[in-house]
Every structure is written in structure tokens, then in C-alpha cells.
XYZ file of C-alpha atoms in Angstrom:
537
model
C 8.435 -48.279 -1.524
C 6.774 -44.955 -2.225
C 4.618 -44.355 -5.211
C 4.954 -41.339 -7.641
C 2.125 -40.245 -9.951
C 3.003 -38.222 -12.983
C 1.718 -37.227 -16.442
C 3.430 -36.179 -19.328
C 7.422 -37.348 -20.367
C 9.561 -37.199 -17.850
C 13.518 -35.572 -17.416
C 16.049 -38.080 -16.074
C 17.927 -37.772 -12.929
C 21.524 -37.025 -13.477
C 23.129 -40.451 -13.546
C 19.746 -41.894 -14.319
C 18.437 -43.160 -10.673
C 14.912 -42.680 -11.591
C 12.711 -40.441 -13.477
C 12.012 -36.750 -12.368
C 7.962 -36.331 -12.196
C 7.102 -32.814 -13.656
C 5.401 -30.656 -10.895
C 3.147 -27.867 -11.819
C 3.951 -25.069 -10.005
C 4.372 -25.911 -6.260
C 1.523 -28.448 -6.804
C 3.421 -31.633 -5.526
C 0.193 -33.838 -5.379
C 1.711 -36.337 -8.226
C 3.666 -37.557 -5.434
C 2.496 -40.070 -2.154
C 4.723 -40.466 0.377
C 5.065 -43.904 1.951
C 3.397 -44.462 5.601
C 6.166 -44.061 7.988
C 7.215 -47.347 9.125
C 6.092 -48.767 6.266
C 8.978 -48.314 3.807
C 12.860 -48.821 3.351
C 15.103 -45.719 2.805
C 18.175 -45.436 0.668
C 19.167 -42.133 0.915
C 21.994 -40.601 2.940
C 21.033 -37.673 5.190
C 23.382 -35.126 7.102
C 22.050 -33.066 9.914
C 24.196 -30.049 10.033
C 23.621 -27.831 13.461
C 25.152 -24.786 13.460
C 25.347 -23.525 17.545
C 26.632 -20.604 19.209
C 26.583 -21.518 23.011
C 23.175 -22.543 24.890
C 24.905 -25.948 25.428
C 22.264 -27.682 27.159
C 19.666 -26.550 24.590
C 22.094 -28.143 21.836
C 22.255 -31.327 24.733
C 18.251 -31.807 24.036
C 18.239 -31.229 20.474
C 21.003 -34.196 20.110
C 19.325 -36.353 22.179
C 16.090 -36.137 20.486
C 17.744 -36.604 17.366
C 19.515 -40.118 18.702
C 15.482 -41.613 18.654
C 14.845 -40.933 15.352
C 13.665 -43.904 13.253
C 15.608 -43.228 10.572
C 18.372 -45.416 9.925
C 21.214 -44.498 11.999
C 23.721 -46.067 9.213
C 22.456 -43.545 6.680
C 22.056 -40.446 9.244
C 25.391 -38.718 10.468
C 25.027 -35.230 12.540
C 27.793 -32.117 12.139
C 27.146 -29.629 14.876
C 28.911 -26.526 13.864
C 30.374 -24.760 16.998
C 30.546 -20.732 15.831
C 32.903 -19.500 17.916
C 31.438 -20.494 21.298
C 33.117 -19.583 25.119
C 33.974 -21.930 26.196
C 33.600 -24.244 23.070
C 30.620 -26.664 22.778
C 31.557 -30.252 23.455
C 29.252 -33.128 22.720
C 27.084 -35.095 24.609
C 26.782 -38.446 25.974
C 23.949 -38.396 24.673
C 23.684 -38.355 20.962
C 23.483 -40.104 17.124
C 26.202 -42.999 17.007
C 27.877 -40.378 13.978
C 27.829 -37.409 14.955
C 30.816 -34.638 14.731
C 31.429 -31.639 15.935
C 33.534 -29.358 13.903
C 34.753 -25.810 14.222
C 33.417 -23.354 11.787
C 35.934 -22.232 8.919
C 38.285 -19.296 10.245
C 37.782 -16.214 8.597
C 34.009 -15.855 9.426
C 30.824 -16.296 11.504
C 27.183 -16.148 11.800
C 24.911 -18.913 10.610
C 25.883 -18.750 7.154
C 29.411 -19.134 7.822
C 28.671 -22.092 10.182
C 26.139 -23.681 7.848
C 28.943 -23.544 4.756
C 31.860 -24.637 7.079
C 29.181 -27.822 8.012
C 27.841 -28.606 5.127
C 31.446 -28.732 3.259
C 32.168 -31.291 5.663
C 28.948 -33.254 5.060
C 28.677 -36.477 3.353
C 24.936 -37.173 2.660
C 23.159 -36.895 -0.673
C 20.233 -34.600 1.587
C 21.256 -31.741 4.040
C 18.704 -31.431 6.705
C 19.017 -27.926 8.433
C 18.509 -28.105 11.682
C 18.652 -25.641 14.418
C 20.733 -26.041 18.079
C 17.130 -25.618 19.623
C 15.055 -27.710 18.110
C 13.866 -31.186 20.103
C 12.208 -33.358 17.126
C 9.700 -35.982 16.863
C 10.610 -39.517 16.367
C 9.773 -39.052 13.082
C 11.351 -36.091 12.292
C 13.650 -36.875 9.917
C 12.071 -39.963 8.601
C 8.841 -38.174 7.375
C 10.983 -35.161 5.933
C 13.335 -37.772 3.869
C 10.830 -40.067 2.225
C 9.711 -36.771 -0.053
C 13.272 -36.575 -1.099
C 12.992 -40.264 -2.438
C 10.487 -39.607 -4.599
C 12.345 -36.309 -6.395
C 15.483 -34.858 -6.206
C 14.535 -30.968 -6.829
C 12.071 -31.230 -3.387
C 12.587 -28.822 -0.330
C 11.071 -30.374 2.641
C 9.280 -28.224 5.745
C 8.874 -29.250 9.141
C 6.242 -28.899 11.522
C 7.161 -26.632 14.602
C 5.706 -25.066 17.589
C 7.173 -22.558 20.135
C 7.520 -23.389 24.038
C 8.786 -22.089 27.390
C 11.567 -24.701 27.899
C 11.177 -26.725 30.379
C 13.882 -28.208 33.157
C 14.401 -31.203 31.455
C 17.500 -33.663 31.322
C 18.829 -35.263 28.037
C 17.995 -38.610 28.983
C 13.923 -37.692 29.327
C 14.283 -36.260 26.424
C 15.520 -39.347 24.735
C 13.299 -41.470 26.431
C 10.131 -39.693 25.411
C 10.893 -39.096 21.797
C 11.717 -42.620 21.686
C 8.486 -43.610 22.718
C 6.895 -40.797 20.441
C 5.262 -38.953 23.420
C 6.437 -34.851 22.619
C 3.413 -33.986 24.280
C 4.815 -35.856 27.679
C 7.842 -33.686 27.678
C 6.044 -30.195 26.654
C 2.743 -28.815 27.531
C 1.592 -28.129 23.578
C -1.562 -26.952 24.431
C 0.394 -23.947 25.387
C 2.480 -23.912 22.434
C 2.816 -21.145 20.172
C 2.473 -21.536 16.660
C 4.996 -20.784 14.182
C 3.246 -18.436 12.226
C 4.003 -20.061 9.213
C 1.570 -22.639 9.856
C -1.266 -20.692 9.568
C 0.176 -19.687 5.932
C 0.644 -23.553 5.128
C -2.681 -23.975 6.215
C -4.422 -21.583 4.166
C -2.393 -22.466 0.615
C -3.535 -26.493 0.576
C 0.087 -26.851 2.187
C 1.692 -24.352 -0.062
C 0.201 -26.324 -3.127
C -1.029 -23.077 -3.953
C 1.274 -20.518 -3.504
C 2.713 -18.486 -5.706
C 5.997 -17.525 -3.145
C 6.384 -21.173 -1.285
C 10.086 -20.150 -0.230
C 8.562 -17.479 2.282
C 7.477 -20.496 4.600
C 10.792 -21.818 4.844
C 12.193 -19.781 7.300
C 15.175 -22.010 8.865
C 14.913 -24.225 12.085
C 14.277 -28.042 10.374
C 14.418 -27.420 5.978
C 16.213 -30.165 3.637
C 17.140 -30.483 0.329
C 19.683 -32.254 -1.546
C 23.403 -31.225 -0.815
C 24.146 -30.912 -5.134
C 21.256 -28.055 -4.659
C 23.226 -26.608 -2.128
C 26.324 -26.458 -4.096
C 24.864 -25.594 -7.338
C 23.619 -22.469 -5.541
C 27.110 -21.459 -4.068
C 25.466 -22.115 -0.373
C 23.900 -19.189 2.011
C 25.190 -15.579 1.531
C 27.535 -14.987 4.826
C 26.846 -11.681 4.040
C 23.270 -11.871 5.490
C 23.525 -11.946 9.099
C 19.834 -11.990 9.634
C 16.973 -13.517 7.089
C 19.639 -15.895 5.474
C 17.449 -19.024 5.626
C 14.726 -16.783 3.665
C 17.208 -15.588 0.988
C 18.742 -19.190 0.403
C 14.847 -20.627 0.126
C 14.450 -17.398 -2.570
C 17.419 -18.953 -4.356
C 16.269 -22.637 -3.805
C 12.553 -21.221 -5.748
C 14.713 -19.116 -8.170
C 16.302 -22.649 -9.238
C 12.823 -24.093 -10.077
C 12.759 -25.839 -6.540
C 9.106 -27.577 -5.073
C 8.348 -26.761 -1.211
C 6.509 -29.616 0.691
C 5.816 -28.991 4.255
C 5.106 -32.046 5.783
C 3.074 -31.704 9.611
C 4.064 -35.288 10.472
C 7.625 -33.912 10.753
C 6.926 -32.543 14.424
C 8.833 -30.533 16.452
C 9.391 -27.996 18.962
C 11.231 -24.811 19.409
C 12.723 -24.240 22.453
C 11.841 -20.469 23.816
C 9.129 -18.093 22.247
C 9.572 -16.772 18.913
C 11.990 -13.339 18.467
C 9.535 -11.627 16.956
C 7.681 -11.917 20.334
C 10.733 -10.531 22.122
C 11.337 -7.639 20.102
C 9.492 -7.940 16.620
C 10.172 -3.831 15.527
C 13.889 -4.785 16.020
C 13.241 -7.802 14.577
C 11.930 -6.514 11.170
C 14.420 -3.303 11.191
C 17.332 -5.825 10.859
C 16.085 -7.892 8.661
C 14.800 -5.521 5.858
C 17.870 -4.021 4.281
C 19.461 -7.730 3.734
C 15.922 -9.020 1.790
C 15.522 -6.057 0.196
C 18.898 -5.834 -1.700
C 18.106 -9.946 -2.732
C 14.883 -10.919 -2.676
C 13.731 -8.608 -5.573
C 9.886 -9.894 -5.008
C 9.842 -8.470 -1.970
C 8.272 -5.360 -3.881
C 7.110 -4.199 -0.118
C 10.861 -3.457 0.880
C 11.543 -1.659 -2.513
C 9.650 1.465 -1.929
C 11.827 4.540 -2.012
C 12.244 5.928 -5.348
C 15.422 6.523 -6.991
C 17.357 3.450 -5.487
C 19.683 0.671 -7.148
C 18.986 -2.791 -5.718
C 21.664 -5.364 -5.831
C 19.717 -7.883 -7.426
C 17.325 -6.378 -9.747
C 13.413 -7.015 -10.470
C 13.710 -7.494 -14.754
C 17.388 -8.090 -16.546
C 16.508 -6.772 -19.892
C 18.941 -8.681 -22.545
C 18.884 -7.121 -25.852
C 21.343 -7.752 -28.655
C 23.166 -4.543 -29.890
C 25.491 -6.589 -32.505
C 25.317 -4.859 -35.719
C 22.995 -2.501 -34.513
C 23.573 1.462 -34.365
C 24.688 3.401 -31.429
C 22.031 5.952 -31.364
C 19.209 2.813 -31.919
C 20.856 0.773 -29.038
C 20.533 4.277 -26.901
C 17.345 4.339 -27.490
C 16.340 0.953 -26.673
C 18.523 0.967 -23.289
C 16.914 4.422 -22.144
C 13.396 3.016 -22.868
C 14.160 0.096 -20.793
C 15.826 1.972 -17.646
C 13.016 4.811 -17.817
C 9.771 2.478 -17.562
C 7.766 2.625 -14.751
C 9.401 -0.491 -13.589
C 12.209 0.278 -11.457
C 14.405 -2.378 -10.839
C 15.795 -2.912 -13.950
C 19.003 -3.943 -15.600
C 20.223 -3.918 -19.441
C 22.479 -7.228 -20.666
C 23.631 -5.748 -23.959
C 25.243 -8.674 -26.557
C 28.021 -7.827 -28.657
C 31.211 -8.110 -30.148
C 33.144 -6.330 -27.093
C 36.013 -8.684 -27.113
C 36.534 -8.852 -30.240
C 37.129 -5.115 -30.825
C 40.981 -5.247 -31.120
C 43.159 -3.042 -28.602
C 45.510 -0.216 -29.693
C 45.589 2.597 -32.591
C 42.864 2.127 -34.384
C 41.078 4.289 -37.008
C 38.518 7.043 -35.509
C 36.199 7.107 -37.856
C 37.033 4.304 -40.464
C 36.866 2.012 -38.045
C 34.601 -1.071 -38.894
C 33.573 -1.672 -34.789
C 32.967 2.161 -35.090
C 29.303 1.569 -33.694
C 30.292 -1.193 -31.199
C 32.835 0.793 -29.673
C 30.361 3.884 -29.018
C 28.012 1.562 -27.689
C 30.813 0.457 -25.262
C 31.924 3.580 -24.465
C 28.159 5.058 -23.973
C 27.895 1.758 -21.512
C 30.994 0.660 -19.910
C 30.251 2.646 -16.844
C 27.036 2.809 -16.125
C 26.155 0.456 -13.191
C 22.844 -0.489 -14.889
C 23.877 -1.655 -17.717
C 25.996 -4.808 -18.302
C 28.262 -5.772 -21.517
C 28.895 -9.057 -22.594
C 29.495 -11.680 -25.415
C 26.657 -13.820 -24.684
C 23.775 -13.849 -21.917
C 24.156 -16.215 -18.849
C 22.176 -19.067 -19.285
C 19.190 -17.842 -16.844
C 18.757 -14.845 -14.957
C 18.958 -16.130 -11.321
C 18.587 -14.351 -9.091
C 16.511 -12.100 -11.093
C 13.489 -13.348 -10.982
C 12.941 -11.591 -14.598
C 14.267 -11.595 -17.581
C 13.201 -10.115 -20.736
C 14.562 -10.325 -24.257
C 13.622 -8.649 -27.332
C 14.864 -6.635 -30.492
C 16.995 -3.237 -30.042
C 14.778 -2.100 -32.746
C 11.384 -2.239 -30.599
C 11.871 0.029 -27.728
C 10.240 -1.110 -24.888
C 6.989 1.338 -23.818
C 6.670 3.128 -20.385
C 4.372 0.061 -19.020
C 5.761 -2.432 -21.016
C 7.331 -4.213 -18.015
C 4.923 -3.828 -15.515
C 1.882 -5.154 -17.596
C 4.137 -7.907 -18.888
C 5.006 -9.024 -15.044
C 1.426 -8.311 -14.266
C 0.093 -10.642 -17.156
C 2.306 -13.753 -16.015
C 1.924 -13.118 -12.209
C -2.092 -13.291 -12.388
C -1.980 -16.272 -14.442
C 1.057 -17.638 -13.401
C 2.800 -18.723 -16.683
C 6.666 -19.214 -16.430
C 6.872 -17.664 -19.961
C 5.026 -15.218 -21.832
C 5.570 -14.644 -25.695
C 4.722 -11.326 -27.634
C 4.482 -11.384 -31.435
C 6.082 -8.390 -32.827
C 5.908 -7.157 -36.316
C 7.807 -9.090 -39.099
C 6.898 -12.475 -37.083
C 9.195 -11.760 -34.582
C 9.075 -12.735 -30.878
C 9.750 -11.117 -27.468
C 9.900 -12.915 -24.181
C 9.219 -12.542 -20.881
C 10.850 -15.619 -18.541
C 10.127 -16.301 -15.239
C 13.437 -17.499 -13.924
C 11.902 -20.437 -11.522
C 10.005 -21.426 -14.261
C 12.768 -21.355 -16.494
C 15.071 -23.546 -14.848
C 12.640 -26.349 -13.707
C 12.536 -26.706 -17.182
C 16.045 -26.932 -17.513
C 16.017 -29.752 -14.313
C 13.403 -31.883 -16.347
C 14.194 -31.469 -20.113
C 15.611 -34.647 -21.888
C 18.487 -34.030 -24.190
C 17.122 -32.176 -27.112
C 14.143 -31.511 -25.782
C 12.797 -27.972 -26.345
C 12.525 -25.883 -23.016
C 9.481 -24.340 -24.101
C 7.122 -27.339 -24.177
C 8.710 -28.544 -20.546
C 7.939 -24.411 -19.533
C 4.076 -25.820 -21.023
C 3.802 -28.804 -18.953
C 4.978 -27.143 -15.745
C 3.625 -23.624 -15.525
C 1.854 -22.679 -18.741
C 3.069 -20.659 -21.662
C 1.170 -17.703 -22.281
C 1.089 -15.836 -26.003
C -0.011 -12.738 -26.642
C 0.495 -9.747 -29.536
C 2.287 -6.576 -29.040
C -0.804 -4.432 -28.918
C -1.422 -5.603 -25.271
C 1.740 -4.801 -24.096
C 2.607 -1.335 -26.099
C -0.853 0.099 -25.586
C -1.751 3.413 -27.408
C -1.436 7.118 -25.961
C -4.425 7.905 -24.887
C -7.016 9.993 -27.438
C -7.636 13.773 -26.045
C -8.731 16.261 -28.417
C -6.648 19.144 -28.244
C -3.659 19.816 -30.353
C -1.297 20.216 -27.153
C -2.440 16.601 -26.186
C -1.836 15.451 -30.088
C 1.809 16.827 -30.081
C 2.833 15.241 -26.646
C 0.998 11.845 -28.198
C 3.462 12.014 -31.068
C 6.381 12.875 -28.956
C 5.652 9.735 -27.014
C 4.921 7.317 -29.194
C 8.168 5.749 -29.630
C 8.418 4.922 -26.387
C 4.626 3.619 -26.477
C 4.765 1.332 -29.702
C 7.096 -1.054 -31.208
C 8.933 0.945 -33.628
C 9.172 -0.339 -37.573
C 11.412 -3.285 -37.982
C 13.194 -5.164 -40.459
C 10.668 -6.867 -41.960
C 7.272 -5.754 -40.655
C 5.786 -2.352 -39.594
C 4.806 -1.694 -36.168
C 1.234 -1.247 -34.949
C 0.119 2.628 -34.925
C -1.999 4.217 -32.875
C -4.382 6.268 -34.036
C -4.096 9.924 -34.732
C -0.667 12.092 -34.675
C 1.629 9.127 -33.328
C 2.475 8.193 -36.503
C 4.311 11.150 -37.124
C 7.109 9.748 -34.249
C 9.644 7.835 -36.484
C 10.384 11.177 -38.442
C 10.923 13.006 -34.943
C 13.300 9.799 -34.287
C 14.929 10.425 -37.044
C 15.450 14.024 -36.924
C 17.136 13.839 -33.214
C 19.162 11.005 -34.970
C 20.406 13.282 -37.222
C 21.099 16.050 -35.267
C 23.250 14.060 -32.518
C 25.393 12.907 -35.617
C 25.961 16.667 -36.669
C 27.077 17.623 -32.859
C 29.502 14.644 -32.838
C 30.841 15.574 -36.176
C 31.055 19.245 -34.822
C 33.095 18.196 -31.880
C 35.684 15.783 -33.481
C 36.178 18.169 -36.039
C 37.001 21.036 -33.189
C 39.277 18.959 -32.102
């Protein structure tokens, strides 16, 4: 059987098959898979195809699949016909259980087909598979034995790009049962997938910092609860869904192993050959709306994003309107864009009907509400979702310490260079802010035993970083002019964590300190208008 090499205490497996090792970022080195050949699988697997026409490309790609040394008692295939004319059929030629289903009315593309197939599917792995793809022998067999050794592991084949040849279904079983590709396909003049090259370069993604880009679709697996957990692939995306599902796979503190004994071959050049402008143009808009770290596609200024860079939770529950303002404009006006405020609070509770204007005891609460309840940026609710995904952000901290300009951005730049999954700011009074990496956050929440405290499993698999608030709410800088000392001290609210309850803030030197009184004063003077205009009315 295969060995696994881990340090530290380990999570359990949900029903307690065997213990989860704890990765370190993408690092998956802990873990040796068997030789092939050379050990006894357990786990179910289910091929699911999706296909729309080509039927004698989908012929090949079945017939290659019936020499695979997996077991065929724990391997069944569902080829997903998406609307084909005339329908696919299948293939003398093919795995003993295979199926062929119709996708789910009511949709199509290769989202649609991939959900109608995998909600049909039986194994405990999916293995994604496209209706051109003529594997190796070992194909599935060196792709499974990763997913025996953990159960939050998305495996990568191995693929090349080739003219296809005339070839019948029967040579193609005959030569991938007698593990001879290179018989059937002249691989000299194969074209790599470019993602190779990227494998190659990151120690097989063991260093990467984005593994998910790599897995762009034709042969991925991972384990079918994953899939469901996640909700399955967006059918909104009709092009780039395999790269937004592998975003969400990472988001959910997924591993990425490639594995280049998992060979295969890709029938036709690559479409990026064909028509790569095209290629990218209909792509971008569906990664740039949900794959927030694609900062490349996120360029135009001004623009709402459907899944934000940074949720910003803060907790407005007892807190005044005018504070809670304050703290929600300073988070929305950093020079980090993508940004969205979770306020906390008691907005259930506020009861319904006549109600007192003024003596009112939710009097703040329902301001805040009403200041909030429309604004697309800004979310109110009773209590935060348990992680952020998508987001790959999120940040939480006191109403009462506005967050500065750069805040954000040197915050995301601190964990990104070091790669912690959670940075911690002390703020005056011994309080704490917190900047989670999503990814990081929920591998935690894979691994942690009952009890156990997320932070120490964040330790073990990507580092916790600390820092003080100084580094992160730097001062203005010093010019020696009085205009420059007055637009210092208009600023520094936004620049330093303001006095809290229980501690004073760090000042910066010179006029700045001067900025809680200005506070104050526009305070006061939005009270006066608001008791102006209720009394006009």
C-alpha cells in the first residue's frame, strides 16, 4: 500500500478512514505514491465525459479508457451527450460500465453536462475527462493512487497536443493495452500543453502560490463530496469553467498534484493555436467577475466585480451610526478596489411597525440599516458566514479603527510575499485585527480535530504572521509647510487607528493629532442637520 509521511497532529477523515496529513501550502512531498502495479486500490472512480458530437473522437477516447489498469469493478464511465445531432451512441468498444446519459433539460455547455454527469455518478473520486482525450494505460491508475493517500488532493494529468491520426478504435485499444502511445501518435511532433512548462518550473506546482491555474480541464480528479460541497461548476461560464471550479477547489484549501506518469494525448492542436485573440476575448469577462486574483483582468477603474478581492466584516452592534459610517467609507475608499463591507448587527431583531422616532432604543441600528440597506457594497447580516469563499480575503477588525488608505493593500502585500494564511495586527487596548487568507483558512477547517484551535492548524500549514498596527497604518508623510501640516491632520483618521476603548492609538508625529477633534466636530455638526430636518418636518 502507499506510504504517507507527515509531521505534526493530524485532522481525521470524516467517518474516520484514515488520518489527513497536513500539507504546507501546495507542498505535497509528505506523500509517496505507490509504484504502479505495485499496489491494491480501494477507491471508487467515475469518469464523467461530457461530448458534444465528434463521435469518433469520443469512439477513441472510450476505447483507450477500456485498457486502463485500473480495476474495472471500481471504474464506471458516464459520457454526457450535450445535445448532440444526431445523438452520440456508444461504442463497441468501451469500459464493461459505462453509461451514456442525456444532459439535464433546461441547459447546456460543459458545465451543464458535467453537473447533469456527475449527479448521476457513483464513485467516491470524479475524474474529468474530456471526449478527446486517448489516455495511457495508466491514466487513471497513476491519477487515483494520490487520492488514496488524502482526500482534499486534486490530481493533474500529463497531456500533449496532436494532429489526429486515421485510426480505428480497436488500434487504439490494442496499443494502450500494450502501453505503446507513442505507436499510435508521432509525439515527437506533439505539442505541449503549455501548462507543462509551468509544472516544470514550480517543482511540479510544489511551489506555487496559484496551483489551480494549471488545472485547466481535459483529465483533473478530485473527490465527488468536494464537488458537492462546492455546489459543482458555474453553468454560467461558458468558457474558462474548468479554471473557475479549480479557483474554487484552491479557495476550499485544496492541494494540486500533477502527476506526468498520467499520460495522455489531446486529439487536435490547442484553440489557442486556432484563434488565441478570440480565445482570450471570451474568456476574460467570465474570470474576471470570479477569479478575484486575477488582478490582470481587474484593471478599469470604477468597476464592481461579482466576487470581490477583500470582504471587510466589521461589527456595528452597539456602535454609533456616524462611527460605523466612518469605518465603512474608510474601507470602500482605500486604494484597494475590490472591496466589500459584512456589517454584524441586530437587523432582525429590530421589531417591524410604529415605532418611536427618536426614543427608539435600535435608534442607531436602524440608521445604520437605513444608511446600508441599499448599497450594493455593503452587506447586512446577523452573523458572518463561516469563511469568505470565494473571496479570497477577508478582513475583520473594530468599527472604532478605521481602516487607512493602504491598509489593505500592504496587508495583502505582507501575506502574499511571505505567504502566511493569516496575518494578525495588534491594535491599541490589546486588541486584534485579522487578515485571512480564505484557502488557508479552510484547510484548517479540513484538518482541525474537534476543539482544536484553527489558528495553530493555520501555523502548521501556511504560517501565521503577527505584526503591530504601525506597519499597516503608516504615518502621513512629514513636509514642512503649514498647507502640508493641515492636509496631514485632515487625513489622519483615515491613516491611524483611531482611540479605542481601552487603549490610545499610535500618533504620528506633528499636527495629526489634532484629527479626533476634527472627527468630532463633523460628528457634531451632522447631528445638528438631522435634528434641523426632522424638526422641519
Amino acid at each position: 500500500m502507499a506510504e504517507t509521511r507527515s509531521s505534526g497532529s493530524s485532522g481525521r477523515e470524516p467517518g474516520g478512514v484514515h488520518d489527513r496529513p497536513r500539507l504546507r501550502h501546495n507542498d505535497y512531498s509528505p506523500l509517496v505514491p505507490p509504484p504502479l502495479g505495485g499496489w491494491t486500490p480501494t477507491l471508487t472512480v467515475s469518469v464523467v465525459v461530457p461530448a458534444h458530437g465528434a463521435q469518433h473522437r469520443l469512439d477513441l477516447t472510450l476505447a483507450a479508457l477500456a485498457a486502463q489498469t485500473y480495476p474495472s469493478g471500481l471504474m464506471e464511465v458516464v459520457v454526457v451527450d450535450d445535445g448532440s445531432r444526431p445523438p452520440l451512441r456508444l461504442p463497441e468498444i468501451r469500459p464493461e460500465r459505462t453509461r451514456l446519459v442525456r444532459a439535464a433539460p433546461g441547459g447546456w455547455g460543459a458545465s451543464h453536462a458535467l453537473n447533469s454527469g456527475v449527479t448521476l455518478a457513483e464513485g467516491d473520486v470524479v475524474q474529468r475527462l474530456d471526449a478527446d482525450m486517448v489516455t495511457g494505460r495508466e491514466h487513471i491508475e497513476a491519477l487515483m493512487r494520490w487520492h488514496h493517500l488524502a482526500d482534499y488532493l486534486v490530481t493533474i494529468g500529463a497531456k500533449s497536443f496532436v494532429e489526429e491520426p486515421e485510426l480505428t478504435p480497436a488500434q487504439v485499444h490494442a496499443g494502450v493495452r500494450a502501453g505503446a502511445l507513442d505507436t499510435l501518435f508521432d509525439l515527437e511532433r506533439a505539442v505541449p500543453s503549455s501548462t507543462e512548462a509551468t509544472i516544470r518550473r514550480l517543482d511540479g506546482l510544489r511551489a506555487s502560490k496559484n496551483p489551480y491555474h494549471v488545472a485547466t480541464g481535459p483529465t483533473v480528479s478530485f473527490r465527488r463530496a468536494l464537488f458537492h460541497r462546492l455546489g459543482g461548476f458555474d453553468t454560467d461560464v461558458l468558457r474558462g469553467q474548468d479554471t473557475e471550479f479549480a479557483y474554487r477547489l484552491a479557495m476550499s484549501g485544496a492541494v494540486f498534484v500533477p502527476d506526468p506518469e498520467a499520460r495522455a494525448v489531446h486529439l487536435g492542436l490547442p484553440a489557442q493555436r486556432v484563434d488565441g485573440d478570440a480565445i482570450v476575448r471570451v474568456v476574460s469577462p467570465f474570470l474576471a467577475h470570479r477569479v478575484p486574483l486575477r488582478r490582470d483582468l481587474r484593471k478599469e477603474p470604477g468597476r464592481r466585480w461579482k466576487v470581490p478581492y477583500v470582504e471587510v466584516v466589521l461589527d456595528a452592534a452597539g456602535r454609533g451610526e456616524p462611527e460605523v459610517r466612518a469605518a465603512v467609507s474608510a474601507a470602500l475608499s482605500g486604494s484597494v478596489p475590490d472591496v466589500r463591507v459584512t456589517l454584524t448587527g441586530p437587523w432582525a431583531e429590530l421589531p417591524a411597525g410604529r415605532h418611536p422616532l427618536l426614543g427608539d432604543p435600535g435608534f442607531e441600528a436602524r440608521l445604520i440599516r437605513e444608511q446600508f440597506q441599499y448599497d450594493d457594497a455593503v452587506h447586512l447580516v446577523s452573523t458572518p458566514a463561516p469563511d469568505a469563499a470565494p473571496v479570497p480575503f477577508r478582513y475583520t477588525g473594530p468599527v472604532d479603527v478605521p481602516l487607512g488608505r493602504r491598509s489593505l493593500e500592504l496587508m495583502i502585500k505582507a501575506v502574499t510575499e511571505d505567504r502566511s494564511g493569516l496575518l494578525l495586527v495588534g491594535l491599541p487596548g490589546g486588541r486584534t485585527a485579522r487578515l485571512e487568507r480564505t484557502d488557508a483558512v479552510n484547510r484548517a477547517r479540513l484538518l482541525a480535530g474537534p476543539g482544536e484551535d484553527l489558528t495553530e492548524v493555520v501555523a502548521q500549514t501556511h504560517g501565521v504572521r503577527r505584526a503591530q498596527a504601525a506597519e499597516f497604518w503608516p504615518p502621513a508623510p512629514q513636509r514642512g509647510d503649514a498647507a502640508s501640516s493641515a492636509r496631514r491632520a485632515a487625513a489622519a483618521p483615515q491613516d491611524q487607528p483611531a482611540a479605542g476603548r481601552g487603549g490610545t492609538a499610535p500618533q504620528a508625529p506633528g499636527p495629526a493629532s489634532a484629527a479626533p477633534a476634527s472627527s468630532r466636530s463633523a460628528r457634531d455638526a451632522l447631528m445638528s442637520r438631522l435634528r434641523s430636518a426632522i424638526g422641519g418636518r
